[in-house]
Coordinates of C-alpha atoms and ligand atoms in Angstrom, one line a residue:
M20 CA 77.3 -24.2 -89.4
E21 CA 76.9 -26.0 -86.4
L22 CA 73.0 -26.7 -86.1
F23 CA 72.5 -27.3 -82.8
K24 CA 75.0 -25.5 -79.5
P25 CA 75.0 -27.3 -76.6
L26 CA 73.5 -26.5 -73.7
N27 CA 75.1 -24.4 -71.2
L28 CA 73.5 -26.0 -67.8
D29 CA 74.8 -24.2 -65.4
K30 CA 74.3 -20.7 -67.2
V31 CA 70.4 -22.1 -67.5
I32 CA 71.2 -22.5 -63.5
Q33 CA 72.5 -19.5 -63.0
N34 CA 70.1 -17.4 -64.9
K35 CA 66.9 -19.0 -63.8
E36 CA 68.0 -18.1 -60.7
I37 CA 68.8 -14.6 -61.3
E38 CA 64.8 -14.5 -62.2
N39 CA 63.8 -16.2 -59.5
V40 CA 65.6 -13.3 -57.1
E41 CA 63.9 -10.4 -57.1
N42 CA 64.7 -7.0 -54.9
I43 CA 61.9 -4.5 -53.1
K44 CA 61.8 -2.1 -50.7
C45 CA 58.1 -3.0 -49.4
L46 CA 56.7 -6.6 -49.3
I47 CA 53.7 -7.1 -47.3
I48 CA 52.7 -10.4 -46.6
G49 CA 48.5 -11.9 -45.8
S50 CA 46.0 -10.2 -48.0
G51 CA 43.6 -9.7 -45.1
P52 CA 42.5 -6.6 -44.1
A53 CA 46.1 -5.5 -42.8
G54 CA 48.5 -6.2 -45.1
Y55 CA 45.7 -5.0 -47.8
T56 CA 45.7 -1.4 -45.2
A57 CA 49.3 -2.1 -45.3
A58 CA 49.4 -2.3 -49.0
I59 CA 47.4 0.9 -49.4
Y60 CA 49.6 3.3 -46.9
A61 CA 52.5 2.1 -48.8
S62 CA 51.8 2.5 -52.4
R63 CA 50.7 5.8 -51.5
A64 CA 54.0 6.4 -49.9
N65 CA 55.1 5.3 -52.9
L66 CA 57.4 2.0 -51.6
K67 CA 56.6 -0.1 -54.5
P68 CA 54.8 -3.0 -52.4
L69 CA 54.6 -6.6 -53.5
L70 CA 51.7 -8.2 -51.7
Y71 CA 51.7 -11.8 -50.6
T72 CA 48.6 -13.0 -50.9
G73 CA 48.8 -16.6 -49.0
L74 CA 46.1 -19.3 -49.6
E75 CA 43.6 -17.6 -48.0
M76 CA 42.9 -14.7 -50.9
G77 CA 41.2 -11.9 -48.8
G78 CA 41.7 -13.4 -45.4
Q79 CA 39.4 -14.5 -43.3
L80 CA 36.5 -12.2 -44.1
T81 CA 35.8 -14.2 -47.2
T82 CA 34.6 -16.7 -45.3
T83 CA 32.0 -14.9 -43.7
T84 CA 28.7 -13.7 -44.9
E85 CA 27.3 -10.1 -43.5
V86 CA 29.8 -7.9 -42.2
D87 CA 28.1 -5.7 -39.8
N88 CA 30.3 -3.7 -37.7
Y89 CA 33.1 -1.8 -40.1
P90 CA 32.4 1.7 -40.9
G91 CA 32.0 2.9 -43.9
Y92 CA 29.6 0.8 -45.4
P93 CA 26.4 1.7 -43.6
A94 CA 24.3 -2.0 -45.5
G95 CA 26.4 -4.1 -44.7
V96 CA 29.1 -5.8 -46.3
T97 CA 29.7 -9.7 -47.6
G98 CA 33.0 -10.3 -46.5
P99 CA 34.2 -11.7 -49.8
V100 CA 32.8 -7.7 -51.4
M101 CA 34.4 -5.8 -48.5
M102 CA 38.0 -7.7 -49.7
E103 CA 38.2 -7.5 -53.1
D104 CA 37.1 -3.3 -52.2
F105 CA 40.3 -3.3 -50.2
K106 CA 42.4 -4.9 -52.6
K107 CA 40.4 -2.9 -55.8
Q108 CA 42.4 0.6 -53.0
A109 CA 45.6 -1.5 -52.7
E110 CA 46.0 -2.2 -57.1
R111 CA 44.4 1.8 -57.5
F112 CA 47.9 3.1 -56.0
G113 CA 50.4 0.9 -57.6
A114 CA 50.3 -1.9 -55.0
E115 CA 51.5 -5.2 -56.4
I116 CA 49.0 -8.2 -55.4
R117 CA 50.1 -11.8 -56.2
F118 CA 49.4 -15.7 -55.0
G119 CA 52.0 -17.3 -53.8
I120 CA 52.5 -18.3 -50.0
V121 CA 55.5 -17.8 -47.8
T122 CA 57.3 -20.9 -47.5
D123 CA 60.6 -19.6 -45.3
V124 CA 62.3 -16.6 -44.6
D125 CA 65.9 -15.2 -43.2
F126 CA 65.5 -11.5 -40.6
S127 CA 69.7 -12.2 -40.5
G128 CA 71.2 -9.6 -42.8
K129 CA 69.8 -6.5 -43.3
K130 CA 68.0 -7.2 -46.2
Y131 CA 65.3 -9.6 -45.7
K132 CA 65.8 -12.6 -47.7
V133 CA 62.1 -14.5 -47.6
T134 CA 60.9 -17.4 -49.7
I135 CA 58.0 -17.8 -51.8
D136 CA 56.1 -21.3 -52.8
D137 CA 59.6 -23.0 -52.2
K138 CA 61.0 -21.2 -54.9
K139 CA 61.3 -17.9 -55.2
I140 CA 63.0 -15.4 -53.7
I141 CA 62.4 -11.7 -52.4
I142 CA 65.2 -9.3 -51.3
A143 CA 63.6 -6.5 -49.5
D144 CA 64.5 -4.3 -47.3
A145 CA 61.6 -3.8 -45.4
V146 CA 58.7 -6.7 -44.5
I147 CA 55.6 -6.9 -42.7
I148 CA 54.3 -9.5 -41.7
A149 CA 49.8 -9.6 -41.8
T150 CA 49.2 -13.5 -42.0
G151 CA 46.7 -13.3 -39.5
A152 CA 45.3 -16.0 -36.8
T153 CA 43.0 -19.2 -37.4
A154 CA 40.3 -19.9 -34.5
K155 CA 40.4 -23.4 -33.8
Y156 CA 37.5 -25.8 -34.4
L157 CA 36.7 -29.4 -33.0
G158 CA 36.8 -31.2 -36.4
L159 CA 33.4 -32.0 -36.6
E160 CA 31.8 -32.3 -40.3
S161 CA 28.9 -30.4 -39.0
E162 CA 30.6 -27.0 -38.1
T163 CA 31.6 -27.0 -42.0
K164 CA 28.0 -27.5 -42.6
Y165 CA 26.2 -25.5 -41.3
A166 CA 29.0 -22.9 -41.0
G167 CA 28.2 -19.5 -41.4
M168 CA 24.7 -20.6 -40.7
G169 CA 24.4 -21.1 -37.0
V170 CA 28.8 -22.0 -36.7
S171 CA 31.3 -19.4 -35.5
A172 CA 34.3 -18.0 -34.5
C173 CA 33.7 -14.7 -32.7
A174 CA 31.0 -13.8 -31.2
T175 CA 31.7 -9.7 -31.4
C176 CA 31.1 -10.5 -35.1
D177 CA 28.2 -12.7 -35.5
G178 CA 26.1 -12.0 -31.2
F179 CA 23.3 -9.9 -33.3
F180 CA 22.5 -11.7 -35.1
Y181 CA 21.3 -14.0 -32.7
K182 CA 19.8 -11.7 -30.5
G183 CA 17.0 -12.9 -27.2
K184 CA 17.5 -16.3 -29.1
D185 CA 19.3 -19.7 -27.4
V186 CA 23.3 -20.4 -28.2
A187 CA 26.1 -22.1 -26.6
V188 CA 29.3 -21.5 -26.6
V189 CA 32.5 -24.1 -26.4
G190 CA 35.9 -23.6 -24.1
G191 CA 37.1 -23.1 -20.6
G192 CA 39.8 -20.3 -21.0
D193 CA 39.4 -16.7 -20.9
T194 CA 38.4 -15.7 -24.8
A195 CA 34.8 -18.6 -24.1
A196 CA 35.0 -16.4 -20.6
E197 CA 34.8 -13.4 -22.4
E198 CA 32.4 -14.7 -25.4
A199 CA 29.9 -16.0 -23.3
T200 CA 29.6 -13.2 -21.1
Y201 CA 29.2 -10.7 -24.0
L202 CA 26.0 -13.3 -25.3
A203 CA 24.5 -13.0 -22.4
G204 CA 24.1 -9.1 -22.9
L205 CA 22.7 -10.5 -25.9
C206 CA 20.9 -13.6 -26.1
R207 CA 18.0 -15.3 -23.7
K208 CA 20.1 -18.4 -22.9
V209 CA 24.1 -19.2 -23.1
Y210 CA 25.1 -22.6 -22.0
L211 CA 28.9 -23.1 -21.8
I212 CA 30.3 -26.5 -22.6
V213 CA 33.1 -27.1 -20.2
R214 CA 35.1 -30.4 -21.4
R215 CA 36.4 -30.3 -17.7
N216 CA 35.3 -30.4 -14.2
E217 CA 37.2 -26.5 -13.8
L218 CA 37.4 -23.3 -16.2
R219 CA 40.6 -22.6 -17.2
A220 CA 39.4 -18.7 -18.1
S221 CA 41.0 -16.6 -14.9
K222 CA 39.2 -16.1 -11.6
V223 CA 37.8 -12.5 -11.9
M224 CA 36.3 -14.5 -16.0
Q225 CA 35.0 -17.3 -13.9
D226 CA 33.7 -14.7 -11.4
K227 CA 31.4 -12.9 -14.0
V228 CA 30.5 -16.0 -15.9
I229 CA 28.9 -17.2 -13.2
A230 CA 27.0 -14.1 -12.0
T231 CA 25.8 -14.4 -15.2
K232 CA 22.0 -15.1 -14.6
N233 CA 21.4 -16.0 -18.6
I234 CA 24.8 -18.2 -18.8
E235 CA 24.2 -21.7 -18.1
I236 CA 27.9 -24.2 -17.0
L237 CA 27.2 -27.4 -18.2
W238 CA 30.2 -29.2 -17.0
E239 CA 32.3 -32.4 -18.2
H240 CA 30.4 -32.2 -21.1
Q241 CA 31.5 -32.8 -24.5
T242 CA 30.2 -31.7 -28.1
I243 CA 29.5 -35.1 -30.9
D244 CA 27.4 -33.0 -33.9
L245 CA 25.3 -30.3 -34.5
F246 CA 22.1 -31.1 -36.1
G247 CA 19.0 -29.1 -37.4
E248 CA 17.4 -28.5 -40.9
N249 CA 17.9 -24.5 -41.9
G250 CA 20.6 -24.2 -40.0
V251 CA 21.9 -25.7 -36.2
E252 CA 18.5 -26.4 -34.5
G253 CA 20.4 -28.3 -31.8
V254 CA 23.9 -29.7 -30.4
T255 CA 24.2 -33.2 -29.1
L256 CA 26.7 -33.4 -26.3
I257 CA 28.5 -36.8 -24.3
K258 CA 28.4 -35.9 -21.0
K259 CA 30.8 -37.4 -18.0
K260 CA 32.7 -39.2 -21.1
G261 CA 34.5 -43.1 -20.2
T262 CA 32.6 -42.9 -16.9
T263 CA 29.7 -45.0 -15.9
N264 CA 27.4 -41.6 -15.4
E265 CA 28.4 -41.5 -20.0
E266 CA 25.3 -39.5 -21.0
I267 CA 24.2 -38.5 -24.4
V268 CA 22.6 -35.0 -24.1
K269 CA 20.5 -32.4 -26.8
I270 CA 20.1 -28.9 -26.1
K271 CA 18.4 -26.7 -28.4
I272 CA 20.0 -23.6 -29.4
D273 CA 20.2 -21.3 -33.1
G274 CA 23.8 -20.7 -32.5
F275 CA 27.0 -22.1 -31.5
F276 CA 30.3 -20.4 -31.0
L277 CA 34.3 -22.1 -31.5
A278 CA 36.1 -20.0 -28.2
I279 CA 39.5 -23.8 -27.8
G280 CA 42.1 -21.4 -28.6
H281 CA 43.3 -19.2 -32.5
K282 CA 46.8 -20.0 -33.6
P283 CA 48.5 -17.2 -34.9
N284 CA 50.3 -17.9 -38.5
T285 CA 53.3 -17.9 -37.7
D286 CA 55.7 -20.8 -38.2
V287 CA 58.0 -19.3 -40.9
F288 CA 58.8 -16.7 -38.7
K289 CA 59.5 -18.1 -35.5
K290 CA 63.4 -19.0 -36.0
Y291 CA 63.7 -15.0 -36.0
I292 CA 60.4 -13.8 -34.4
E293 CA 59.8 -12.9 -31.1
T294 CA 56.2 -14.8 -29.9
D295 CA 54.5 -14.5 -26.9
K296 CA 54.0 -18.5 -25.3
V297 CA 50.4 -18.8 -27.6
G298 CA 52.3 -17.9 -31.3
Y299 CA 51.4 -14.0 -31.1
I300 CA 53.9 -12.0 -32.6
K301 CA 54.6 -9.2 -30.0
T302 CA 55.3 -5.7 -30.8
V303 CA 56.9 -2.4 -29.0
P304 CA 53.9 -1.0 -27.9
G305 CA 52.3 1.4 -29.6
T306 CA 53.5 0.5 -32.9
S307 CA 53.9 -2.3 -34.7
K308 CA 57.8 -2.8 -34.4
T309 CA 59.1 -6.6 -34.2
N310 CA 62.5 -8.3 -32.7
I311 CA 63.8 -6.9 -35.9
A312 CA 64.6 -3.4 -37.3
G313 CA 62.9 -2.9 -40.5
V314 CA 59.9 -6.4 -39.8
F315 CA 56.9 -5.5 -38.8
A316 CA 53.7 -7.1 -37.3
A317 CA 50.0 -6.3 -38.0
G318 CA 46.5 -7.8 -37.6
D319 CA 45.3 -10.3 -35.3
V320 CA 48.8 -12.4 -36.0
Q321 CA 50.0 -9.9 -32.9
D322 CA 46.6 -9.1 -31.6
P323 CA 45.7 -11.8 -29.2
H324 CA 42.7 -8.9 -27.4
Y325 CA 40.4 -7.6 -30.4
R326 CA 40.1 -9.7 -33.8
Q327 CA 37.7 -7.4 -35.9
A328 CA 39.0 -6.1 -38.9
I329 CA 38.6 -2.8 -38.2
T330 CA 42.0 -3.1 -35.2
A331 CA 43.4 -5.2 -38.0
A332 CA 42.6 -2.9 -40.8
G333 CA 44.2 0.6 -38.2
S334 CA 47.8 -1.7 -37.4
G335 CA 48.5 -2.5 -41.4
C336 CA 48.0 1.2 -41.4
M337 CA 50.6 1.7 -38.6
A338 CA 53.4 -0.5 -40.4
A339 CA 53.4 0.8 -43.2
I340 CA 53.4 4.3 -41.7
D341 CA 56.4 2.4 -39.8
A342 CA 58.1 0.9 -42.2
E343 CA 57.5 4.1 -44.8
R344 CA 59.7 6.4 -41.8
Y345 CA 62.0 3.1 -41.6
L346 CA 62.8 3.2 -45.1
S347 CA 63.6 6.6 -45.0
E348 CA 66.4 6.7 -42.5
L349 CA 68.0 4.1 -44.1
K350 CA 68.8 6.1 -47.5
Ligands
LIG29 P1 43.4 -11.6 -41.8 O1 41.9 -11.5 -42.5 O2 43.4 -14.2 -41.5 O3 44.1 -12.6 -43.6 C1 45.2 -13.8 -42.9 C2 46.2 -13.7 -44.7 O4 48.2 -13.9 -44.4 C3 45.5 -14.0 -45.3 O5 45.3 -13.5 -46.9 C4 46.5 -15.9 -45.5 O6 46.1 -16.0 -46.8 C5 47.4 -14.8 -45.7 N1 48.8 -15.8 -45.2 C6 48.7 -16.0 -43.6 N2 49.7 -17.7 -43.9 C7 50.5 -17.0 -44.5 C8 52.0 -17.5 -45.4 N3 52.6 -18.0 -44.9 N4 51.9 -16.9 -46.8 C9 51.7 -15.5 -47.2 N5 50.5 -15.0 -47.0 C10 50.4 -15.7 -45.7 N6 35.6 -9.1 -37.8 C11 34.8 -8.2 -37.7 O7 35.7 -6.3 -37.4 N7 33.9 -7.9 -38.3 C12 33.2 -8.8 -38.2 O8 32.1 -9.5 -38.6 C13 33.7 -10.5 -38.6 N8 33.5 -11.6 -38.5 C14 34.4 -12.8 -39.4 C15 33.8 -13.4 -39.4 C16 34.9 -15.1 -39.4 C17 33.4 -16.1 -39.7 C18 35.7 -14.2 -39.0 C19 36.4 -16.2 -39.2 C20 36.3 -13.9 -38.2 C21 35.1 -12.6 -38.3 N9 35.8 -11.3 -38.2 C22 34.9 -10.3 -38.1 C23 37.5 -11.0 -37.8 C24 38.3 -10.8 -38.8 O9 38.2 -11.8 -39.9 C25 39.7 -10.5 -38.7 O10 40.5 -10.5 -37.4 C26 40.6 -9.7 -39.4 O11 40.5 -10.2 -41.3 C27 41.9 -10.0 -39.4 O12 42.8 -9.9 -40.1 P2 43.9 -9.3 -40.5 O13 44.8 -9.0 -42.2 O14 45.2 -9.7 -39.9 O15 44.2 -11.2 -40.2
LIG30 P1 42.9 -21.4 -23.5 O1 43.6 -20.1 -22.9 O2 43.8 -21.8 -25.2 O3 41.3 -22.1 -24.0 C1 41.4 -23.1 -24.3 C2 40.2 -23.7 -24.1 O4 39.1 -24.1 -24.8 C3 40.0 -24.4 -22.7 O5 39.7 -24.5 -21.8 C4 40.3 -25.8 -23.4 O6 40.1 -26.8 -22.8 C5 39.0 -25.7 -24.8 N1 39.6 -26.5 -25.1 C6 40.7 -26.6 -26.2 N2 40.2 -27.9 -27.5 C7 39.3 -28.2 -27.4 C8 38.0 -29.1 -27.6 N3 38.5 -30.3 -28.6 N4 36.9 -29.5 -27.0 C9 36.8 -28.9 -26.0 N5 37.4 -27.7 -25.2 C10 38.4 -27.9 -25.7 O7 43.0 -20.3 -25.4 P2 42.1 -19.2 -25.3 O8 40.9 -18.8 -23.9 O9 41.3 -18.3 -26.2 O10 43.1 -18.1 -24.7 C11 44.5 -17.5 -25.4 C12 45.1 -16.5 -24.4 O11 44.3 -15.4 -24.6 C13 45.6 -16.8 -22.7 O12 46.7 -17.3 -22.2 C14 44.2 -16.3 -22.4 O13 44.4 -15.4 -20.8 C15 44.2 -14.5 -23.0 N6 42.8 -14.1 -23.0 C16 43.0 -13.0 -22.4 C17 41.9 -12.3 -22.9 C18 41.4 -11.1 -22.0 O14 42.4 -11.0 -20.7 N7 40.4 -10.5 -21.3 C19 40.2 -12.6 -23.2 C20 41.0 -14.1 -24.0 C21 42.1 -14.8 -24.6 P3 41.1 -27.3 -21.5 O15 40.5 -26.0 -20.0 O16 40.7 -28.7 -20.4 O17 43.2 -27.7 -22.5

């Protein structure tokens, strides 16, 4: 009697490979408002969606406290609670939600091959990309220390909390100009911290900033640190760094807004999916369609303009409907 059968390694490897390959109809990448909304619509349309959450389960809103501008929550809601609600609603209709990061894609065939965590392969008939965009920070320790306590990367989201107060915006591009102008309508005073002696923003936006009385531009200033006992109370700046006129300047503020750009999370798709020069996925206007039929994009990853939870959710709905129509035409 043969007690120990020699192991057939080829077979083991083959089986392991088979186990690691899964064929599905609809894959959703990302677990922010766009991804979960796509999952709600796709599961209700019987697409049996599989959603991979990425590292940040629930997306950007899990890094904030109060969300006061999302309809349906009259008393407001915290970001983490809201995203848990989104997840539960998607699961209620059968969406499968798994933790995992997309590490590679191959969109060259009729079916789309997506690698998860460098080891698992998903073969999908349709893919919805909802990987968001990440705000850039200066990299100061105090930005982390005061996160949610005076530091924000979204004036539309948090400006309201600084009504009648003094704030600073860092950056010199269109976003900074737009955020400073928006905040000027709410706050007593807005400092615009610009590292060079000119703005990068378009002429029309520059004119708007300059014409706004309660915006003061601090030219050639760079941020060194933030200070405060219970949240941001001020910012330390260096003026004309590296010149003989170099000077340390401290200003009192209640809120510090970053507006130095966003990085769309698209590196892994760039080989196949067309993006603009910043990296945002280009979609056919009024739809979620990308340059590849069957691959759709929703949320901040394709939206350089609005970047709000409600717009992300709306475009997640569009992507699921576009995917459903695409799949029904494939049959
Ligand atoms: P995100 O929420 O960014 O989610 C992206 C998802 O993609 C994440 O789950 C991430 O893990 C996943 N992902 C990324 N790469 C991969 C990968 N390779 N593989 C798998 N998954 C991946 N908006 C409002 O409307 N109201 C507010 O009050 C508000 N407050 C905010 C406060 C803060 C601090 C921040 C940062 C943003 C705030 N916003 C607010 C903006 C709002 O969070 C975004 O507009 C919204 O979350 C965008 O949703 P999304 O689904 O497109 O992407
Ligand atoms: P951006 O154009 O890249 O500008 C980023 C700004 O932040 C620049 O002024 C840059 O300074 C500054 N900056 C970068 N790193 C910094 C640092 N470490 N310290 C201090 N300052 C720093 O980004 P954006 O303003 O987000 O715009 C992105 C794109 O969206 C642009 O194409 C823009 O036109 C577009 N946009 C359009 C509108 C609109 O039309 N309404 C609104 C928003 C955005 P330097 O200038 O010195 O490099």
